[in-house]
Amino acid sequence: MKNIISIQSHVVFGHAGNSSAVFPLQRMGFEVWPIHTVQFSNHTQYAEGWTGQAFSAAHISQLIDGIAAIDQLKNCDALISGYQGSAEQCRATFDAAIRLKQANPQALYICDPVMGDPQKGCIVADGVSEALCQKLLPLADVIVPNQFELSQFVEMDIETLDDAIEACQHALAKGPKLVLVKHLHCLSEQQFSMMLASQKGCFLVQRPHLDFAKAPVGVGDLITATFSGGLLQGLTPVAAFEHCHNAVYGVLQTTQQSQQWELQTVAAQQQFITPSSNYRAQQLSQLSSII
């Protein structure tokens, strides 16, 4: 059984950050060692507010120290990082990834660079975006940005498919081996688009948009977790990409059918094993008929 450290936010109620990522990975057969950057009562999109606290960067380092002290870092197969509450937390996460690589050179570092988006505005503290772009993203084996986060990393606007391809190529040149763009919103208002890029080429998968009274939170965390799980199961990047896309779509369908905006991750858990949809990724040379 493979083991994964997951450093990201956590909510007591609902599913965002680690509470969106841990259970799906467990359902896929992994041991998950969660480290919380913050712990809130609920996610921050509630108009009523939330309670809880952010943890210090030292909290992350101390927990990594403890895992190292019992000689378990060498048995960890991947580190996933998501929401970082401060630039100092970014540095602690960077150090954790370095220590993991030293203990197990085969381990993967997967970075979900949570920065925000143009609609919601920046939702991270001062210095976090810079630390992500300068430290964490270049170190990662796999990055899972949305369109806005990718544009920040490569310092270019993304408005077309050609822009997205170029941006992914720039990102790959900075260090990562795989880029999964978890939402490429510039391509279509009717279709939800995701892109995967590696040195072997670019792939696109699309499915219908689902309408919600309020947009679900934690979808990006779920995408990162399920894609990471597929890679660690030994799937090819494209197969892991397709599985991730279809599993997350199944969770969203269940959430919509339940008339909820909190992800119905537990109710839809079979999606992580056998997704009910079978949308296939297509190489970009084959896309003229669907773009």
mmCIF file of N, CA and C in Angstrom, residues 140-264:
data_model
loop_
_atom_site.group_PDB
_atom_site.id
_atom_site.type_symbol
_atom_site.label_atom_id
_atom_site.label_comp_id
_atom_site.label_asym_id
_atom_site.label_seq_id
_atom_site.Cartn_x
_atom_site.Cartn_y
_atom_site.Cartn_z
ATOM 1 N N ALA A 140 8.093 20.927 -8.353
ATOM 2 C CA ALA A 140 7.112 19.845 -8.458
ATOM 3 C C ALA A 140 7.337 18.961 -9.680
ATOM 4 N N ASP A 141 7.000 17.687 -9.526
ATOM 5 C CA ASP A 141 6.950 16.756 -10.657
ATOM 6 C C ASP A 141 5.673 16.961 -11.463
ATOM 7 N N VAL A 142 4.597 17.272 -10.749
ATOM 8 C CA VAL A 142 3.269 17.435 -11.354
ATOM 9 C C VAL A 142 2.666 18.714 -10.801
ATOM 10 N N ILE A 143 2.107 19.564 -11.680
ATOM 11 C CA ILE A 143 1.403 20.751 -11.209
ATOM 12 C C ILE A 143 -0.038 20.715 -11.725
ATOM 13 N N VAL A 144 -0.949 21.258 -10.914
ATOM 14 C CA VAL A 144 -2.382 21.205 -11.240
ATOM 15 C C VAL A 144 -2.978 22.601 -11.078
ATOM 16 N N PRO A 145 -2.604 23.537 -11.959
ATOM 17 C CA PRO A 145 -3.148 24.894 -11.876
ATOM 18 C C PRO A 145 -4.470 25.034 -12.617
ATOM 19 N N ASN A 146 -5.257 26.053 -12.274
ATOM 20 C CA ASN A 146 -6.332 26.455 -13.162
ATOM 21 C C ASN A 146 -5.752 27.442 -14.186
ATOM 22 N N GLN A 147 -6.590 27.966 -15.054
ATOM 23 C CA GLN A 147 -6.098 28.843 -16.118
ATOM 24 C C GLN A 147 -5.391 30.065 -15.542
ATOM 25 N N PHE A 148 -5.991 30.684 -14.536
ATOM 26 C CA PHE A 148 -5.400 31.880 -13.931
ATOM 27 C C PHE A 148 -4.055 31.562 -13.290
ATOM 28 N N GLU A 149 -3.992 30.465 -12.541
ATOM 29 C CA GLU A 149 -2.753 30.099 -11.850
ATOM 30 C C GLU A 149 -1.638 29.768 -12.844
ATOM 31 N N LEU A 150 -1.991 29.092 -13.948
ATOM 32 C CA LEU A 150 -0.999 28.811 -14.979
ATOM 33 C C LEU A 150 -0.475 30.101 -15.587
ATOM 34 N N SER A 151 -1.386 31.046 -15.841
ATOM 35 C CA SER A 151 -0.953 32.319 -16.436
ATOM 36 C C SER A 151 -0.004 33.065 -15.507
ATOM 37 N N GLN A 152 -0.225 32.970 -14.194
ATOM 38 C CA GLN A 152 0.665 33.620 -13.243
ATOM 39 C C GLN A 152 2.043 32.960 -13.239
ATOM 40 N N PHE A 153 2.072 31.644 -13.338
ATOM 41 C CA PHE A 153 3.336 30.912 -13.304
ATOM 42 C C PHE A 153 4.206 31.232 -14.517
ATOM 43 N N VAL A 154 3.590 31.298 -15.688
ATOM 44 C CA VAL A 154 4.378 31.494 -16.921
ATOM 45 C C VAL A 154 4.377 32.952 -17.386
ATOM 46 N N GLU A 155 3.650 33.798 -16.656
ATOM 47 C CA GLU A 155 3.640 35.242 -16.936
ATOM 48 C C GLU A 155 3.187 35.560 -18.356
ATOM 49 N N MET A 156 2.041 34.992 -18.736
ATOM 50 C CA MET A 156 1.442 35.317 -20.032
ATOM 51 C C MET A 156 -0.064 35.166 -19.930
ATOM 52 N N ASP A 157 -0.782 35.931 -20.742
ATOM 53 C CA ASP A 157 -2.231 35.812 -20.794
ATOM 54 C C ASP A 157 -2.614 34.567 -21.570
ATOM 55 N N ILE A 158 -3.714 33.950 -21.152
ATOM 56 C CA ILE A 158 -4.226 32.762 -21.834
ATOM 57 C C ILE A 158 -5.658 33.068 -22.261
ATOM 58 N N GLU A 159 -5.861 33.185 -23.579
ATOM 59 C CA GLU A 159 -7.181 33.520 -24.103
ATOM 60 C C GLU A 159 -7.652 32.540 -25.167
ATOM 61 N N THR A 160 -6.752 31.705 -25.678
ATOM 62 C CA THR A 160 -7.083 30.774 -26.759
ATOM 63 C C THR A 160 -6.457 29.416 -26.478
ATOM 64 N N LEU A 161 -6.836 28.430 -27.289
ATOM 65 C CA LEU A 161 -6.226 27.106 -27.175
ATOM 66 C C LEU A 161 -4.726 27.175 -27.443
ATOM 67 N N ASP A 162 -4.329 27.931 -28.460
ATOM 68 C CA ASP A 162 -2.902 28.066 -28.756
ATOM 69 C C ASP A 162 -2.147 28.685 -27.580
ATOM 70 N N ASP A 163 -2.760 29.674 -26.927
ATOM 71 C CA ASP A 163 -2.145 30.270 -25.736
ATOM 72 C C ASP A 163 -1.943 29.216 -24.647
ATOM 73 N N ALA A 164 -2.967 28.387 -24.462
ATOM 74 C CA ALA A 164 -2.897 27.367 -23.410
ATOM 75 C C ALA A 164 -1.781 26.366 -23.689
ATOM 76 N N ILE A 165 -1.648 25.964 -24.947
ATOM 77 C CA ILE A 165 -0.575 25.040 -25.318
ATOM 78 C C ILE A 165 0.784 25.678 -25.055
ATOM 79 N N GLU A 166 0.931 26.932 -25.490
ATOM 80 C CA GLU A 166 2.196 27.628 -25.276
ATOM 81 C C GLU A 166 2.502 27.781 -23.793
ATOM 82 N N ALA A 167 1.481 28.110 -23.004
ATOM 83 C CA ALA A 167 1.678 28.273 -21.563
ATOM 84 C C ALA A 167 2.118 26.961 -20.923
ATOM 85 N N CYS A 168 1.516 25.865 -21.330
ATOM 86 C CA CYS A 168 1.907 24.557 -20.797
ATOM 87 C C CYS A 168 3.346 24.230 -21.166
ATOM 88 N N GLN A 169 3.737 24.558 -22.382
ATOM 89 C CA GLN A 169 5.116 24.310 -22.805
ATOM 90 C C GLN A 169 6.105 25.127 -21.976
ATOM 91 N N HIS A 170 5.753 26.383 -21.696
ATOM 92 C CA HIS A 170 6.593 27.210 -20.835
ATOM 93 C C HIS A 170 6.678 26.616 -19.429
ATOM 94 N N ALA A 171 5.547 26.117 -18.930
ATOM 95 C CA ALA A 171 5.526 25.533 -17.590
ATOM 96 C C ALA A 171 6.413 24.290 -17.517
ATOM 97 N N LEU A 172 6.338 23.442 -18.531
ATOM 98 C CA LEU A 172 7.167 22.237 -18.561
ATOM 99 C C LEU A 172 8.653 22.590 -18.595
ATOM 100 N N ALA A 173 8.981 23.677 -19.268
ATOM 101 C CA ALA A 173 10.386 24.094 -19.359
ATOM 102 C C ALA A 173 10.922 24.573 -18.012
ATOM 103 N N LYS A 174 10.035 24.907 -17.081
ATOM 104 C CA LYS A 174 10.458 25.387 -15.770
ATOM 105 C C LYS A 174 10.725 24.266 -14.772
ATOM 106 N N GLY A 175 10.426 23.003 -15.140
ATOM 107 C CA GLY A 175 10.738 21.899 -14.231
ATOM 108 C C GLY A 175 9.734 20.772 -14.139
ATOM 109 N N PRO A 176 8.431 21.056 -14.026
ATOM 110 C CA PRO A 176 7.465 19.961 -13.903
ATOM 111 C C PRO A 176 7.473 19.033 -15.115
ATOM 112 N N LYS A 177 7.099 17.775 -14.863
ATOM 113 C CA LYS A 177 7.016 16.786 -15.936
ATOM 114 C C LYS A 177 5.606 16.669 -16.494
ATOM 115 N N LEU A 178 4.620 17.028 -15.692
ATOM 116 C CA LEU A 178 3.225 16.981 -16.110
ATOM 117 C C LEU A 178 2.519 18.258 -15.658
ATOM 118 N N VAL A 179 1.667 18.782 -16.535
ATOM 119 C CA VAL A 179 0.821 19.929 -16.206
ATOM 120 C C VAL A 179 -0.623 19.517 -16.475
ATOM 121 N N LEU A 180 -1.445 19.539 -15.434
ATOM 122 C CA LEU A 180 -2.880 19.313 -15.604
ATOM 123 C C LEU A 180 -3.574 20.644 -15.332
ATOM 124 N N VAL A 181 -4.159 21.231 -16.368
ATOM 125 C CA VAL A 181 -4.911 22.472 -16.195
ATOM 126 C C VAL A 181 -6.326 22.071 -15.807
ATOM 127 N N LYS A 182 -6.672 22.298 -14.545
ATOM 128 C CA LYS A 182 -7.911 21.719 -14.016
ATOM 129 C C LYS A 182 -9.166 22.434 -14.511
ATOM 130 N N HIS A 183 -9.027 23.653 -15.026
ATOM 131 C CA HIS A 183 -10.168 24.321 -15.666
ATOM 132 C C HIS A 183 -9.627 25.339 -16.653
ATOM 133 N N LEU A 184 -9.860 25.086 -17.926
ATOM 134 C CA LEU A 184 -9.433 25.980 -19.000
ATOM 135 C C LEU A 184 -10.686 26.694 -19.504
ATOM 136 N N HIS A 185 -11.052 27.779 -18.825
ATOM 137 C CA HIS A 185 -12.368 28.380 -19.059
ATOM 138 C C HIS A 185 -12.448 29.207 -20.339
ATOM 139 N N CYS A 186 -11.306 29.520 -20.960
ATOM 140 C CA CYS A 186 -11.344 30.375 -22.149
ATOM 141 C C CYS A 186 -11.886 29.659 -23.384
ATOM 142 N N LEU A 187 -11.971 28.345 -23.359
ATOM 143 C CA LEU A 187 -12.324 27.605 -24.576
ATOM 144 C C LEU A 187 -13.816 27.576 -24.870
ATOM 145 N N SER A 188 -14.638 27.486 -23.829
ATOM 146 C CA SER A 188 -16.074 27.307 -24.070
ATOM 147 C C SER A 188 -16.860 27.659 -22.828
ATOM 148 N N GLU A 189 -18.037 28.257 -23.035
ATOM 149 C CA GLU A 189 -18.956 28.498 -21.931
ATOM 150 C C GLU A 189 -19.925 27.340 -21.740
ATOM 151 N N GLN A 190 -20.048 26.499 -22.757
ATOM 152 C CA GLN A 190 -20.964 25.367 -22.696
ATOM 153 C C GLN A 190 -20.280 24.090 -22.192
ATOM 154 N N GLN A 191 -18.977 23.992 -22.437
ATOM 155 C CA GLN A 191 -18.220 22.804 -22.071
ATOM 156 C C GLN A 191 -17.205 23.130 -20.981
ATOM 157 N N PHE A 192 -17.013 22.203 -20.064
ATOM 158 C CA PHE A 192 -15.964 22.313 -19.053
ATOM 159 C C PHE A 192 -14.725 21.634 -19.627
ATOM 160 N N SER A 193 -13.615 22.351 -19.703
ATOM 161 C CA SER A 193 -12.415 21.868 -20.393
ATOM 162 C C SER A 193 -11.253 21.700 -19.423
ATOM 163 N N MET A 194 -10.558 20.567 -19.556
ATOM 164 C CA MET A 194 -9.334 20.304 -18.813
ATOM 165 C C MET A 194 -8.252 19.890 -19.801
ATOM 166 N N MET A 195 -7.010 20.282 -19.535
ATOM 167 C CA MET A 195 -5.904 19.953 -20.423
ATOM 168 C C MET A 195 -4.795 19.268 -19.649
ATOM 169 N N LEU A 196 -4.161 18.288 -20.289
ATOM 170 C CA LEU A 196 -2.977 17.617 -19.756
ATOM 171 C C LEU A 196 -1.835 17.830 -20.723
ATOM 172 N N ALA A 197 -0.675 18.202 -20.205
ATOM 173 C CA ALA A 197 0.496 18.422 -21.055
ATOM 174 C C ALA A 197 1.702 17.716 -20.460
ATOM 175 N N SER A 198 2.478 17.100 -21.345
ATOM 176 C CA SER A 198 3.762 16.508 -20.988
ATOM 177 C C SER A 198 4.684 16.688 -22.181
ATOM 178 N N GLN A 199 5.905 16.160 -22.079
ATOM 179 C CA GLN A 199 6.820 16.239 -23.207
ATOM 180 C C GLN A 199 6.312 15.429 -24.398
ATOM 181 N N LYS A 200 5.345 14.535 -24.161
ATOM 182 C CA LYS A 200 4.791 13.722 -25.245
ATOM 183 C C LYS A 200 3.647 14.410 -25.980
ATOM 184 N N GLY A 201 3.180 15.551 -25.481
ATOM 185 C CA GLY A 201 2.120 16.273 -26.161
ATOM 186 C C GLY A 201 1.042 16.756 -25.216
ATOM 187 N N CYS A 202 -0.013 17.354 -25.809
ATOM 188 C CA CYS A 202 -1.130 17.916 -25.049
ATOM 189 C C CYS A 202 -2.412 17.156 -25.368
ATOM 190 N N PHE A 203 -3.247 17.016 -24.354
ATOM 191 C CA PHE A 203 -4.512 16.311 -24.475
ATOM 192 C C PHE A 203 -5.606 17.173 -23.848
ATOM 193 N N LEU A 204 -6.795 17.095 -24.412
ATOM 194 C CA LEU A 204 -7.935 17.860 -23.918
ATOM 195 C C LEU A 204 -9.101 16.920 -23.672
ATOM 196 N N VAL A 205 -9.821 17.160 -22.582
ATOM 197 C CA VAL A 205 -11.064 16.448 -22.336
ATOM 198 C C VAL A 205 -12.116 17.481 -21.957
ATOM 199 N N GLN A 206 -13.336 17.299 -22.479
ATOM 200 C CA GLN A 206 -14.429 18.234 -22.228
ATOM 201 C C GLN A 206 -15.693 17.471 -21.870
ATOM 202 N N ARG A 207 -16.528 18.106 -21.063
ATOM 203 C CA ARG A 207 -17.834 17.551 -20.725
ATOM 204 C C ARG A 207 -18.785 18.713 -20.490
ATOM 205 N N PRO A 208 -20.080 18.465 -20.440
ATOM 206 C CA PRO A 208 -21.030 19.572 -20.271
ATOM 207 C C PRO A 208 -20.852 20.275 -18.924
ATOM 208 N N HIS A 209 -21.074 21.583 -18.943
ATOM 209 C CA HIS A 209 -21.134 22.338 -17.692
ATOM 210 C C HIS A 209 -22.352 21.890 -16.898
ATOM 211 N N LEU A 210 -22.243 21.884 -15.593
ATOM 212 C CA LEU A 210 -23.370 21.637 -14.708
ATOM 213 C C LEU A 210 -23.692 22.935 -13.977
ATOM 214 N N ASP A 211 -24.971 23.274 -13.907
ATOM 215 C CA ASP A 211 -25.389 24.511 -13.257
ATOM 216 C C ASP A 211 -25.690 24.268 -11.780
ATOM 217 N N PHE A 212 -25.212 25.166 -10.937
ATOM 218 C CA PHE A 212 -25.468 25.131 -9.499
ATOM 219 C C PHE A 212 -25.907 26.517 -9.051
ATOM 220 N N ALA A 213 -26.773 26.558 -8.047
ATOM 221 C CA ALA A 213 -27.173 27.848 -7.481
ATOM 222 C C ALA A 213 -25.954 28.570 -6.902
ATOM 223 N N LYS A 214 -25.053 27.815 -6.268
ATOM 224 C CA LYS A 214 -23.774 28.312 -5.793
ATOM 225 C C LYS A 214 -22.710 27.327 -6.249
ATOM 226 N N ALA A 215 -21.597 27.843 -6.726
ATOM 227 C CA ALA A 215 -20.548 26.973 -7.253
ATOM 228 C C ALA A 215 -19.944 26.127 -6.134
ATOM 229 N N PRO A 216 -19.859 24.813 -6.319
ATOM 230 C CA PRO A 216 -19.215 23.961 -5.307
ATOM 231 C C PRO A 216 -17.773 24.367 -5.080
ATOM 232 N N VAL A 217 -17.331 24.218 -3.850
ATOM 233 C CA VAL A 217 -15.959 24.512 -3.453
ATOM 234 C C VAL A 217 -15.243 23.191 -3.187
ATOM 235 N N GLY A 218 -13.948 23.145 -3.489
ATOM 236 C CA GLY A 218 -13.169 21.940 -3.244
ATOM 237 C C GLY A 218 -13.007 21.060 -4.458
ATOM 238 N N VAL A 219 -13.528 21.509 -5.616
ATOM 239 C CA VAL A 219 -13.438 20.700 -6.834
ATOM 240 C C VAL A 219 -11.987 20.562 -7.284
ATOM 241 N N GLY A 220 -11.232 21.653 -7.222
ATOM 242 C CA GLY A 220 -9.835 21.583 -7.607
ATOM 243 C C GLY A 220 -9.038 20.630 -6.727
ATOM 244 N N ASP A 221 -9.329 20.634 -5.429
ATOM 245 C CA ASP A 221 -8.656 19.718 -4.505
ATOM 246 C C ASP A 221 -8.986 18.269 -4.859
ATOM 247 N N LEU A 222 -10.231 18.041 -5.252
ATOM 248 C CA LEU A 222 -10.668 16.697 -5.639
ATOM 249 C C LEU A 222 -9.985 16.259 -6.930
ATOM 250 N N ILE A 223 -9.864 17.179 -7.887
ATOM 251 C CA ILE A 223 -9.182 16.867 -9.143
ATOM 252 C C ILE A 223 -7.730 16.468 -8.867
ATOM 253 N N THR A 224 -7.040 17.264 -8.061
ATOM 254 C CA THR A 224 -5.638 16.976 -7.757
ATOM 255 C C THR A 224 -5.493 15.617 -7.084
ATOM 256 N N ALA A 225 -6.363 15.330 -6.135
ATOM 257 C CA ALA A 225 -6.268 14.063 -5.407
ATOM 258 C C ALA A 225 -6.503 12.870 -6.321
ATOM 259 N N THR A 226 -7.562 12.922 -7.130
ATOM 260 C CA THR A 226 -7.876 11.757 -7.944
ATOM 261 C C THR A 226 -6.851 11.550 -9.056
ATOM 262 N N PHE A 227 -6.308 12.640 -9.602
ATOM 263 C CA PHE A 227 -5.258 12.495 -10.608
ATOM 264 C C PHE A 227 -4.000 11.914 -9.973
ATOM 265 N N SER A 228 -3.635 12.406 -8.805
ATOM 266 C CA SER A 228 -2.471 11.879 -8.097
ATOM 267 C C SER A 228 -2.654 10.395 -7.805
ATOM 268 N N GLY A 229 -3.846 10.025 -7.355
ATOM 269 C CA GLY A 229 -4.119 8.628 -7.060
ATOM 270 C C GLY A 229 -3.967 7.745 -8.291
ATOM 271 N N GLY A 230 -4.461 8.207 -9.423
ATOM 272 C CA GLY A 230 -4.329 7.435 -10.652
ATOM 273 C C GLY A 230 -2.879 7.224 -11.042
ATOM 274 N N LEU A 231 -2.069 8.280 -10.928
ATOM 275 C CA LEU A 231 -0.641 8.139 -11.242
ATOM 276 C C LEU A 231 0.022 7.128 -10.318
ATOM 277 N N LEU A 232 -0.305 7.199 -9.027
ATOM 278 C CA LEU A 232 0.329 6.299 -8.064
ATOM 279 C C LEU A 232 -0.179 4.870 -8.199
ATOM 280 N N GLN A 233 -1.339 4.685 -8.807
ATOM 281 C CA GLN A 233 -1.823 3.339 -9.106
ATOM 282 C C GLN A 233 -1.110 2.729 -10.309
ATOM 283 N N GLY A 234 -0.310 3.532 -11.002
ATOM 284 C CA GLY A 234 0.422 3.030 -12.154
ATOM 285 C C GLY A 234 -0.242 3.284 -13.482
ATOM 286 N N LEU A 235 -1.339 4.074 -13.488
ATOM 287 C CA LEU A 235 -1.969 4.426 -14.752
ATOM 288 C C LEU A 235 -1.042 5.345 -15.546
ATOM 289 N N THR A 236 -1.162 5.305 -16.860
ATOM 290 C CA THR A 236 -0.453 6.283 -17.667
ATOM 291 C C THR A 236 -1.017 7.672 -17.351
ATOM 292 N N PRO A 237 -0.251 8.736 -17.607
ATOM 293 C CA PRO A 237 -0.800 10.072 -17.342
ATOM 294 C C PRO A 237 -2.134 10.325 -18.035
ATOM 295 N N VAL A 238 -2.291 9.877 -19.281
ATOM 296 C CA VAL A 238 -3.559 10.113 -19.986
ATOM 297 C C VAL A 238 -4.681 9.320 -19.341
ATOM 298 N N ALA A 239 -4.423 8.068 -18.978
ATOM 299 C CA ALA A 239 -5.458 7.252 -18.327
ATOM 300 C C ALA A 239 -5.832 7.839 -16.967
ATOM 301 N N ALA A 240 -4.839 8.320 -16.215
ATOM 302 C CA ALA A 240 -5.122 8.954 -14.923
ATOM 303 C C ALA A 240 -5.931 10.231 -15.115
ATOM 304 N N PHE A 241 -5.631 10.966 -16.181
ATOM 305 C CA PHE A 241 -6.345 12.189 -16.534
ATOM 306 C C PHE A 241 -7.812 11.892 -16.831
ATOM 307 N N GLU A 242 -8.053 10.883 -17.641
ATOM 308 C CA GLU A 242 -9.427 10.514 -17.988
ATOM 309 C C GLU A 242 -10.181 10.025 -16.757
ATOM 310 N N HIS A 243 -9.545 9.180 -15.960
ATOM 311 C CA HIS A 243 -10.200 8.667 -14.754
ATOM 312 C C HIS A 243 -10.554 9.811 -13.810
ATOM 313 N N CYS A 244 -9.615 10.725 -13.612
ATOM 314 C CA CYS A 244 -9.849 11.880 -12.750
ATOM 315 C C CYS A 244 -11.035 12.698 -13.248
ATOM 316 N N HIS A 245 -11.026 13.036 -14.525
ATOM 317 C CA HIS A 245 -12.091 13.840 -15.111
ATOM 318 C C HIS A 245 -13.450 13.189 -14.905
ATOM 319 N N ASN A 246 -13.556 11.907 -15.214
ATOM 320 C CA ASN A 246 -14.842 11.213 -15.150
ATOM 321 C C ASN A 246 -15.305 10.996 -13.711
ATOM 322 N N ALA A 247 -14.364 10.703 -12.806
ATOM 323 C CA ALA A 247 -14.734 10.517 -11.406
ATOM 324 C C ALA A 247 -15.264 11.817 -10.805
ATOM 325 N N VAL A 248 -14.569 12.919 -11.064
ATOM 326 C CA VAL A 248 -14.993 14.212 -10.508
ATOM 327 C C VAL A 248 -16.327 14.635 -11.108
ATOM 328 N N TYR A 249 -16.518 14.390 -12.395
ATOM 329 C CA TYR A 249 -17.804 14.703 -13.017
ATOM 330 C C TYR A 249 -18.926 13.908 -12.350
ATOM 331 N N GLY A 250 -18.668 12.649 -12.034
ATOM 332 C CA GLY A 250 -19.673 11.844 -11.344
ATOM 333 C C GLY A 250 -20.025 12.403 -9.983
ATOM 334 N N VAL A 251 -19.022 12.888 -9.245
ATOM 335 C CA VAL A 251 -19.283 13.507 -7.937
ATOM 336 C C VAL A 251 -20.125 14.762 -8.109
ATOM 337 N N LEU A 252 -19.813 15.562 -9.120
ATOM 338 C CA LEU A 252 -20.574 16.783 -9.360
ATOM 339 C C LEU A 252 -22.011 16.474 -9.778
ATOM 340 N N GLN A 253 -22.208 15.437 -10.567
ATOM 341 C CA GLN A 253 -23.569 15.052 -10.944
ATOM 342 C C GLN A 253 -24.381 14.657 -9.713
ATOM 343 N N THR A 254 -23.778 13.864 -8.831
ATOM 344 C CA THR A 254 -24.465 13.471 -7.599
ATOM 345 C C THR A 254 -24.771 14.686 -6.741
ATOM 346 N N THR A 255 -23.842 15.625 -6.671
ATOM 347 C CA THR A 255 -24.035 16.851 -5.897
ATOM 348 C C THR A 255 -25.199 17.667 -6.465
ATOM 349 N N GLN A 256 -25.241 17.807 -7.782
ATOM 350 C CA GLN A 256 -26.326 18.543 -8.418
ATOM 351 C C GLN A 256 -27.670 17.850 -8.190
ATOM 352 N N GLN A 257 -27.701 16.544 -8.356
ATOM 353 C CA GLN A 257 -28.942 15.795 -8.164
ATOM 354 C C GLN A 257 -29.448 15.887 -6.733
ATOM 355 N N SER A 258 -28.531 16.076 -5.794
ATOM 356 C CA SER A 258 -28.899 16.213 -4.380
ATOM 357 C C SER A 258 -29.298 17.634 -4.020
ATOM 358 N N GLN A 259 -29.202 18.536 -5.017
ATOM 359 C CA GLN A 259 -29.500 19.952 -4.819
ATOM 360 C C GLN A 259 -28.657 20.547 -3.688
ATOM 361 N N GLN A 260 -27.364 20.195 -3.712
ATOM 362 C CA GLN A 260 -26.404 20.677 -2.730
ATOM 363 C C GLN A 260 -25.327 21.493 -3.431
ATOM 364 N N TRP A 261 -24.564 22.246 -2.661
ATOM 365 C CA TRP A 261 -23.364 22.864 -3.208
ATOM 366 C C TRP A 261 -22.118 22.410 -2.470
ATOM 367 N N GLU A 262 -22.276 21.681 -1.360
ATOM 368 C CA GLU A 262 -21.156 20.965 -0.759
ATOM 369 C C GLU A 262 -20.997 19.646 -1.519
ATOM 370 N N LEU A 263 -19.795 19.347 -1.939
ATOM 371 C CA LEU A 263 -19.550 18.139 -2.714
ATOM 372 C C LEU A 263 -20.040 16.894 -1.973
ATOM 373 N N GLN A 264 -20.758 16.047 -2.678
ATOM 374 C CA GLN A 264 -21.303 14.819 -2.092
ATOM 375 C C GLN A 264 -20.303 13.674 -2.311
#
